[in-house]
PDB file of C-alpha atoms in Angstrom:
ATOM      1  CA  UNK A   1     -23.364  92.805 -72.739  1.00  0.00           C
ATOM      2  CA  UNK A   2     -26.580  92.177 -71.529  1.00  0.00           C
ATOM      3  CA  UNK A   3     -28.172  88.552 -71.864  1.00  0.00           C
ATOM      4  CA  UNK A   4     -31.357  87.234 -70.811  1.00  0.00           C
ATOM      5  CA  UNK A   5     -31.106  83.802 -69.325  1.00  0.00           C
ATOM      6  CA  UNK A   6     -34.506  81.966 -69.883  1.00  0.00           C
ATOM      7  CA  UNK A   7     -35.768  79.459 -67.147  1.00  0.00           C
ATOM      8  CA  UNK A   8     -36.592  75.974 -68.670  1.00  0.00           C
ATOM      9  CA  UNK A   9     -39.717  75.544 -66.063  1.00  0.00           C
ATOM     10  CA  UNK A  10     -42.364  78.137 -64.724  1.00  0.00           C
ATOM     11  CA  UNK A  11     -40.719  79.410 -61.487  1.00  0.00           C
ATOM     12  CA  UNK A  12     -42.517  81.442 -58.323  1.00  0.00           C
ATOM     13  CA  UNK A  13     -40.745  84.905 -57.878  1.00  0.00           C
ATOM     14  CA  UNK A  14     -38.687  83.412 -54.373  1.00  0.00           C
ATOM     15  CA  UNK A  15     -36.779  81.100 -57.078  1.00  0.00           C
ATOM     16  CA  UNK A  16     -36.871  83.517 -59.678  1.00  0.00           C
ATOM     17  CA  UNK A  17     -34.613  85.577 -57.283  1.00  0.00           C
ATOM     18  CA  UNK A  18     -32.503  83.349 -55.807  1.00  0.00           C
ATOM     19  CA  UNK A  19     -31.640  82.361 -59.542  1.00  0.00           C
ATOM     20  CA  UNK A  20     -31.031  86.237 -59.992  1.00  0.00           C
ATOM     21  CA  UNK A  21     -28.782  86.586 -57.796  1.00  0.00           C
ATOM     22  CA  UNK A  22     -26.751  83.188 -58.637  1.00  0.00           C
ATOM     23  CA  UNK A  23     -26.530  84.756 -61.790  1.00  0.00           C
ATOM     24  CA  UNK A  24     -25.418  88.168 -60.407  1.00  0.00           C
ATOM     25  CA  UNK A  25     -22.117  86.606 -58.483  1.00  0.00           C
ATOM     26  CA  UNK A  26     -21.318  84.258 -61.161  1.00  0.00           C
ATOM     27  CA  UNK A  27     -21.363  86.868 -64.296  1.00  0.00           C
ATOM     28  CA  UNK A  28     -18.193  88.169 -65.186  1.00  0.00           C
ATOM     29  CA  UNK A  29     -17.163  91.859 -65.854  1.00  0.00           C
ATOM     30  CA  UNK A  30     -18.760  93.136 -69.073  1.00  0.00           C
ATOM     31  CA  UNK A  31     -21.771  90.608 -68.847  1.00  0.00           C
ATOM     32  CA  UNK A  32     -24.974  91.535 -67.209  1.00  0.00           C
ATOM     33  CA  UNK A  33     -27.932  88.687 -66.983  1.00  0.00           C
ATOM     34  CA  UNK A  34     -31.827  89.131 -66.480  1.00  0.00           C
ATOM     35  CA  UNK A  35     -33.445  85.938 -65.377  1.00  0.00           C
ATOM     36  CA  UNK A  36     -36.433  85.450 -66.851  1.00  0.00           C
ATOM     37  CA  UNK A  37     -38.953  82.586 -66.394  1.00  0.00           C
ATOM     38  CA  UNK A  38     -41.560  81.472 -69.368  1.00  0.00           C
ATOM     39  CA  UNK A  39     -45.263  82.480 -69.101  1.00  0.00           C
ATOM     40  CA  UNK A  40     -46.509  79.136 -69.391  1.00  0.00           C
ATOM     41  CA  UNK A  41     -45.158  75.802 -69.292  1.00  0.00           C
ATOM     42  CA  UNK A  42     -44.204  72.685 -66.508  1.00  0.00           C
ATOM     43  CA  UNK A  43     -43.140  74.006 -63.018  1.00  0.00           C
ATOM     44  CA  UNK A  44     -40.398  71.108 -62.938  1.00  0.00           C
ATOM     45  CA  UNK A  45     -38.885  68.227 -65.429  1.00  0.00           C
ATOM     46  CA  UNK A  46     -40.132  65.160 -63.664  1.00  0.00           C
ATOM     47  CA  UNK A  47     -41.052  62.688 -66.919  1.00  0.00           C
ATOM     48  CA  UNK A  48     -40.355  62.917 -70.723  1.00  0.00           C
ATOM     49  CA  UNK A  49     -43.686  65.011 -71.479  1.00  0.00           C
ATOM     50  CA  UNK A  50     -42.411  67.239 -69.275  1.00  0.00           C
ATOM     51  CA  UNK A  51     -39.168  67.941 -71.091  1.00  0.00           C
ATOM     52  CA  UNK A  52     -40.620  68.297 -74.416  1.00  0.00           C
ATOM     53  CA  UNK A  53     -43.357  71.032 -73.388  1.00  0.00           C
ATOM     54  CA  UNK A  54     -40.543  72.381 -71.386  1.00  0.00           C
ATOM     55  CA  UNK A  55     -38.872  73.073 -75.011  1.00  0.00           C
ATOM     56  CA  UNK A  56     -41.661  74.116 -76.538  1.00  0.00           C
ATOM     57  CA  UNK A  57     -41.765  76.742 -73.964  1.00  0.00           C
ATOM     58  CA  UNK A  58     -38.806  78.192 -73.720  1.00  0.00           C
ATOM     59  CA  UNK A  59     -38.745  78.435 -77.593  1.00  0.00           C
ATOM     60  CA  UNK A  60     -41.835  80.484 -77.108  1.00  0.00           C
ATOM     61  CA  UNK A  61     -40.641  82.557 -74.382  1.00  0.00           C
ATOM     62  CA  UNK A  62     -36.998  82.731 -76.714  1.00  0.00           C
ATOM     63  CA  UNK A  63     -39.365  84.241 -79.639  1.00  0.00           C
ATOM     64  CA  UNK A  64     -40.880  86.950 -77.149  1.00  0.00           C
ATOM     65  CA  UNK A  65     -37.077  88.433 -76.144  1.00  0.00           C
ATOM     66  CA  UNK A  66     -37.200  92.296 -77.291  1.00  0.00           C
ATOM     67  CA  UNK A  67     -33.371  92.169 -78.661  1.00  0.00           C
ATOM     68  CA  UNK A  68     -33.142  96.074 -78.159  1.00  0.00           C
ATOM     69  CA  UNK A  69     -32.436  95.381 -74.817  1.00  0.00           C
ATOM     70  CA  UNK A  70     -30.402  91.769 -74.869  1.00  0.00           C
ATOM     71  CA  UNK A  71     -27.379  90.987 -77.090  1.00  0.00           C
ATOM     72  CA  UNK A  72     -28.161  87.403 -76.591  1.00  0.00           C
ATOM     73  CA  UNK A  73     -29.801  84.822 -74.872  1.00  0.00           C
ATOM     74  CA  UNK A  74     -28.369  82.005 -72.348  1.00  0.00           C
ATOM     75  CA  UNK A  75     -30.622  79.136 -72.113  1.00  0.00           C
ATOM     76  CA  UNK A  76     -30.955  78.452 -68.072  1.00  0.00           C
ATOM     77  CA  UNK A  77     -31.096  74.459 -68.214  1.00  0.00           C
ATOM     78  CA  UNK A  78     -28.284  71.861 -68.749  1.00  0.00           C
ATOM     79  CA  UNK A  79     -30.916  70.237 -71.554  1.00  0.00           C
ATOM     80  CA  UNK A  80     -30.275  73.527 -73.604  1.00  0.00           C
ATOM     81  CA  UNK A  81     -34.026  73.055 -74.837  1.00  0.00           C
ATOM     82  CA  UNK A  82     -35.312  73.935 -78.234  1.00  0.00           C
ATOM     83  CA  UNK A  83     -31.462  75.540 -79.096  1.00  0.00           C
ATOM     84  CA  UNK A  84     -31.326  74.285 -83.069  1.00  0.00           C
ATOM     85  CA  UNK A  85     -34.414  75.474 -83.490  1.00  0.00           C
ATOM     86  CA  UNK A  86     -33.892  79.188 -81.736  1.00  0.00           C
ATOM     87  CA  UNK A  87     -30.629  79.328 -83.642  1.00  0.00           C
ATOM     88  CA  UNK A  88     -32.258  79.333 -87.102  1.00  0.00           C
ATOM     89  CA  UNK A  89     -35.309  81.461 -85.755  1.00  0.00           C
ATOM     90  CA  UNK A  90     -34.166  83.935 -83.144  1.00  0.00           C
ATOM     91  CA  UNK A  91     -33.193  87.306 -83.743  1.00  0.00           C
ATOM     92  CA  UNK A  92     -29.800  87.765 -81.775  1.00  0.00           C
ATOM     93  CA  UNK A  93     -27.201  84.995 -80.634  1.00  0.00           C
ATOM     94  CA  UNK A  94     -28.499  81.818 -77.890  1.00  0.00           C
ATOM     95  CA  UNK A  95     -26.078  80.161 -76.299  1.00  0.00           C
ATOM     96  CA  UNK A  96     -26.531  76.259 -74.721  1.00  0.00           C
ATOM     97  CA  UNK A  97     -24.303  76.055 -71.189  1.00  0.00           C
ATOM     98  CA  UNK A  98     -24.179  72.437 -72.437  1.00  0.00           C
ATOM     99  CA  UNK A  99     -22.827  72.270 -75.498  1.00  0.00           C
ATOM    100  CA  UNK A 100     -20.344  75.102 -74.968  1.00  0.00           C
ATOM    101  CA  UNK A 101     -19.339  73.474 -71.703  1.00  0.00           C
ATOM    102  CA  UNK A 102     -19.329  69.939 -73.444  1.00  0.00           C
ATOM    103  CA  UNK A 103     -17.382  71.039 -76.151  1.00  0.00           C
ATOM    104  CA  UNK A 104     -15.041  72.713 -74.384  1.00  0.00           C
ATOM    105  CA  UNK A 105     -14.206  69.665 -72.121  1.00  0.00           C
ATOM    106  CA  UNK A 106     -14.181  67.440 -75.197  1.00  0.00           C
ATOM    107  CA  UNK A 107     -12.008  69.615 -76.605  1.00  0.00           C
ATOM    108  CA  UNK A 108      -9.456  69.181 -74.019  1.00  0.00           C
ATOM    109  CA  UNK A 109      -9.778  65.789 -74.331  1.00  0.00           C
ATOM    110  CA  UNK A 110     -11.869  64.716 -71.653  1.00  0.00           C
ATOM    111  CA  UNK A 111     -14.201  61.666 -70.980  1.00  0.00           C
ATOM    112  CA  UNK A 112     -17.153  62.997 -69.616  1.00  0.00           C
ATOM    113  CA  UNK A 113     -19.876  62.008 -67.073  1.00  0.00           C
ATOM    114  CA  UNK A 114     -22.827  63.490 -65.423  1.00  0.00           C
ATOM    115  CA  UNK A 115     -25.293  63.378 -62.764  1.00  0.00           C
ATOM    116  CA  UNK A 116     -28.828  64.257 -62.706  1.00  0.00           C
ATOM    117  CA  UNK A 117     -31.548  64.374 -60.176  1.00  0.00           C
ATOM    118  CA  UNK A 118     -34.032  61.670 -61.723  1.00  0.00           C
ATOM    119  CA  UNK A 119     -33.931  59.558 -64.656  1.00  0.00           C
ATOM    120  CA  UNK A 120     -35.864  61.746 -67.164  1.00  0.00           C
ATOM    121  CA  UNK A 121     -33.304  64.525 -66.908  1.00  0.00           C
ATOM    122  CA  UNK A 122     -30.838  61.901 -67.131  1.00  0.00           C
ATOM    123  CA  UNK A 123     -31.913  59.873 -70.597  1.00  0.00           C
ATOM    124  CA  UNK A 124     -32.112  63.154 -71.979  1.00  0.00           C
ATOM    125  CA  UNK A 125     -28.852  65.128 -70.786  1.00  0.00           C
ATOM    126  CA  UNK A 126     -27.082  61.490 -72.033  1.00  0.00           C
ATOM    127  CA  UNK A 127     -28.877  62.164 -75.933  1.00  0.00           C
ATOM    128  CA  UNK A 128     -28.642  66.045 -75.847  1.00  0.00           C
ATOM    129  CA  UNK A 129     -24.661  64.839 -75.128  1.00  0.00           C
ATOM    130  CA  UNK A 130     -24.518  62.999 -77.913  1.00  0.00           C
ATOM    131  CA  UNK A 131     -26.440  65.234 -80.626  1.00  0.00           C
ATOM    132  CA  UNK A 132     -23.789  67.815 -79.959  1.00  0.00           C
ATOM    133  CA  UNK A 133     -21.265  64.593 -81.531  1.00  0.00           C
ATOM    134  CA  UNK A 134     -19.414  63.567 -78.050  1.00  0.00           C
ATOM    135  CA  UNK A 135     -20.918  59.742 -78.025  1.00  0.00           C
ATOM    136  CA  UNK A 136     -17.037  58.262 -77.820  1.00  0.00           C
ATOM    137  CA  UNK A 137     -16.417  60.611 -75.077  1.00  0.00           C
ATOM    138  CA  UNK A 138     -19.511  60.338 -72.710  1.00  0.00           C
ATOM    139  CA  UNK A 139     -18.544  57.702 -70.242  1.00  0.00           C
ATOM    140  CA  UNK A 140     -21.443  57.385 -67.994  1.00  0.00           C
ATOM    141  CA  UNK A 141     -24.211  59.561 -66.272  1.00  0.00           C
ATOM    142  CA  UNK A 142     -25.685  58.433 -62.389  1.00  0.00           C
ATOM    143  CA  UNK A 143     -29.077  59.839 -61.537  1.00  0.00           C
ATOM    144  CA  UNK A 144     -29.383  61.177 -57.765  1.00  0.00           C
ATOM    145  CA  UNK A 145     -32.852  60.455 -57.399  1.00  0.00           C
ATOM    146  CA  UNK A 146     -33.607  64.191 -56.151  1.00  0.00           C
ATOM    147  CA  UNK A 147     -36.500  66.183 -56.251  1.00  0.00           C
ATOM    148  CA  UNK A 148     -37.018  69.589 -57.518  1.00  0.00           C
ATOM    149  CA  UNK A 149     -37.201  70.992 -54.142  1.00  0.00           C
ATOM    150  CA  UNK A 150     -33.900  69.841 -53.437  1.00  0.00           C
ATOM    151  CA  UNK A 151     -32.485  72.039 -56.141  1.00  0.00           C
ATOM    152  CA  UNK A 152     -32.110  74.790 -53.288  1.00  0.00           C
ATOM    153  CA  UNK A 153     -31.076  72.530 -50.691  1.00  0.00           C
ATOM    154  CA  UNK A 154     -27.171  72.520 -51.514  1.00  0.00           C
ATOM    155  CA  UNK A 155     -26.357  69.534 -48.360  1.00  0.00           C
ATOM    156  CA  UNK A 156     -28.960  67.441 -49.867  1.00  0.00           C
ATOM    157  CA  UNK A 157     -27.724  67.548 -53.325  1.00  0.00           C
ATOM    158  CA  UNK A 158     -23.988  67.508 -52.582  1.00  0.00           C
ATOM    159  CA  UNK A 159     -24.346  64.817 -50.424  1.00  0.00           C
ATOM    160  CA  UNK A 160     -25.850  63.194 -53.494  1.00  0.00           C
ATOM    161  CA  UNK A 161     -23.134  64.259 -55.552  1.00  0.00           C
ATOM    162  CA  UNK A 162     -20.325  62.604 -53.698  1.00  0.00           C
ATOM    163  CA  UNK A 163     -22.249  58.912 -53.453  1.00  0.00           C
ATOM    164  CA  UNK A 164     -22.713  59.428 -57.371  1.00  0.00           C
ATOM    165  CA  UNK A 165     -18.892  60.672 -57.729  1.00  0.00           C
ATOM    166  CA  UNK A 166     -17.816  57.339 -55.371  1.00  0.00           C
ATOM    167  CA  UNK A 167     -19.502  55.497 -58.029  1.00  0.00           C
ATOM    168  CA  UNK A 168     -18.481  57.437 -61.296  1.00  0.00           C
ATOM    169  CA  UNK A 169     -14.686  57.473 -59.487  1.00  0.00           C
ATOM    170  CA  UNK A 170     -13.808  53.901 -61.949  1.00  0.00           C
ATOM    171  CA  UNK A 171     -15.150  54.642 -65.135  1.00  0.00           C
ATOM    172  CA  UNK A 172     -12.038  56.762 -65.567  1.00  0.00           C
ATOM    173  CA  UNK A 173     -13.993  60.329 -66.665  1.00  0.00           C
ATOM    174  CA  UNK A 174     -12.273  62.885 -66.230  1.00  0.00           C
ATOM    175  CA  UNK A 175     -14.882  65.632 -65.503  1.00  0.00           C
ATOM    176  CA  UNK A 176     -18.373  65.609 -64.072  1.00  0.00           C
ATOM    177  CA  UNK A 177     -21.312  67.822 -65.566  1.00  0.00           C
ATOM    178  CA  UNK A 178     -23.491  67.942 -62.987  1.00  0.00           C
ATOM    179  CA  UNK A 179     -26.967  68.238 -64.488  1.00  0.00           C
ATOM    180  CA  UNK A 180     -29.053  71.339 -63.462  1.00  0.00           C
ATOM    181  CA  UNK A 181     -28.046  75.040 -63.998  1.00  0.00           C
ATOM    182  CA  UNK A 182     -28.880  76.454 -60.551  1.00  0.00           C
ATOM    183  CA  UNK A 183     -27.265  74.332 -57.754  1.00  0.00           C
ATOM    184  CA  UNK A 184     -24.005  75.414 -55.954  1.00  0.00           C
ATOM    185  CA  UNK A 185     -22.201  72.212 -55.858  1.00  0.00           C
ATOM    186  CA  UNK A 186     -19.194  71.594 -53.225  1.00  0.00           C
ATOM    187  CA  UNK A 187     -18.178  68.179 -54.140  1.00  0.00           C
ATOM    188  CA  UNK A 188     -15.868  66.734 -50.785  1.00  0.00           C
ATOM    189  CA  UNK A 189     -13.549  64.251 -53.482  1.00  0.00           C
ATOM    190  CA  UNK A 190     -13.608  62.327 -57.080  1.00  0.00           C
ATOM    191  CA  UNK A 191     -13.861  63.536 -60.726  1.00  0.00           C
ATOM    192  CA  UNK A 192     -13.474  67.364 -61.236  1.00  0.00           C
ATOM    193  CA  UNK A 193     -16.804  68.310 -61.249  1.00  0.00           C
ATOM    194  CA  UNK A 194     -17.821  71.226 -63.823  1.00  0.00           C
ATOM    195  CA  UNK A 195     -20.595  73.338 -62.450  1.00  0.00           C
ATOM    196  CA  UNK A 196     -22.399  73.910 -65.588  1.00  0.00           C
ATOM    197  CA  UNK A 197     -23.738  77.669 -65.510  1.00  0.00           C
ATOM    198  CA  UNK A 198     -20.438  78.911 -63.931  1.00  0.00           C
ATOM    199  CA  UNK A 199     -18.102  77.276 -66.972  1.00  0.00           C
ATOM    200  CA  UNK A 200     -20.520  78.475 -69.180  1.00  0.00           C
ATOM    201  CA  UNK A 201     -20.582  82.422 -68.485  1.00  0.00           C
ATOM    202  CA  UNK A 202     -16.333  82.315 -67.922  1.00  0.00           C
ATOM    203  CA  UNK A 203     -16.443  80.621 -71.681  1.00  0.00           C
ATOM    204  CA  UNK A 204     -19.403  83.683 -72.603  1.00  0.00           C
ATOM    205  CA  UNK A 205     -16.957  86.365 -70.505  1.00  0.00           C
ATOM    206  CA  UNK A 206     -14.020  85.561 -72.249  1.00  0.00           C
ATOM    207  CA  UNK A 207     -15.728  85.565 -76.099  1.00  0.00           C
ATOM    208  CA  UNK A 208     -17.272  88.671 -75.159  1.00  0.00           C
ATOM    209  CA  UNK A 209     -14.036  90.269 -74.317  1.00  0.00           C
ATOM    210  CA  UNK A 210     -12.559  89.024 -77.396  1.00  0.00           C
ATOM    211  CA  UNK A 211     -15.251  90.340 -79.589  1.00  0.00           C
ATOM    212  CA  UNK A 212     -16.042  86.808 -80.496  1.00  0.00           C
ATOM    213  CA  UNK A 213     -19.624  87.318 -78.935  1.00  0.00           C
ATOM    214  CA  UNK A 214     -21.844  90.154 -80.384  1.00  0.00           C
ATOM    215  CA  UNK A 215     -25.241  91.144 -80.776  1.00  0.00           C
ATOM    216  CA  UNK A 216     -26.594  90.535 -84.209  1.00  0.00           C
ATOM    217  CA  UNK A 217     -26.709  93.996 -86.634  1.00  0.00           C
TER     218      UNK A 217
END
């Protein structure tokens, strides 16, 4: 199956490709993803007003996806923007890495945390969390206090990650989300933590081979 994944920000074509091929060793056998960035939109998710245009956009972009050539869409950001709206508007399936991840892990039984790199992502990874019905089960979520450039610079952000995980270590979660789609994270000890994107297309992999996820007749 082929999916589209849609970028939640406008990204230059170096980013474009590095997501490409982060996409191209994660994706299992049988799926085959096309990164694709919107037209128009934010170029990162720095405040609240940028995470609502951000949805905006990718609905738009969503809308534009010629389903002759995808049998679904995968929504490229842990804030799985404008995803109730898509699923009662687009043509073909859309899948949210977050809530398939987040229900899987609830599902397991686990108490959940996250990290994020600034406090807008953060607020809104936390509610996103809890419209998909896991309030009891989110514990707590520590922002790194990143910037976007630091999305592709993996030692910055780990080292991030394992302060956060230090401090995450006695809420008692049992699993981490860690809260952007397109960082490779190598945390050094802690919670498990759940790389969102990779979950996500082994959960999209397996439904796929199962016939559980198929293009819409």
């Amino acid at each position: 199956m082929r999916l589209r994944a849609v970028a939640p920000v406008v990204l230059p074509a170096v980013e474009l490709e590095r997501r490409q091929r982060r996409y191209d060793s994660l994706s299992p056998e049988r799926i085959e993803i096309e990164m694709a960035s919107p037209s128009e939109g934010p170029d990162r998710l720095d405040s609240p007003d940028d995470i609502l245009a951000s949805a905006d956009c990718v609905y738009a972009e969503v809308m534009r996806t010629d389903w002759s050539r995808y049998g679904g869409v995968l929504l490229d950001c842990v804030l799985d923007p404008s995803l109730e709206r898509l699923e009662v508007d687009a043509t073909g399936p859309v899948v949210g890495i977050t809530r398939l991840v987040s229900g899987y892990l609830t599902g397991l039984g686990h108490r959940i945390g996250g990290v994020a790199r600034n406090e807008a992502i953060a607020d809104e990874l936390q509610r996103r969390l809890i419209d998909f019905g896991h309030r009891d089960r989110v514990e707590a979520l520590r922002v790194l206090h990143l910037s976007f450039e630091d999305v592709v610079r993996t030692d910055t952000w780990n080292d991030a990650l394992d302060k956060a995980l230090v401090e995450l270590q006695p809420s008692g979660v049992d699993s981490v989300i860690n809260g952007c789609s397109a960082v490779e994270v190598r945390p050094e000890a802690g919670p498990v933590v759940i790389d969102p994107t990779a979950l996500a297309l082994e959960l999209v992999g397996d439904a796929v081979h199962r016939g559980l996820l198929a293009a819409r007749s």
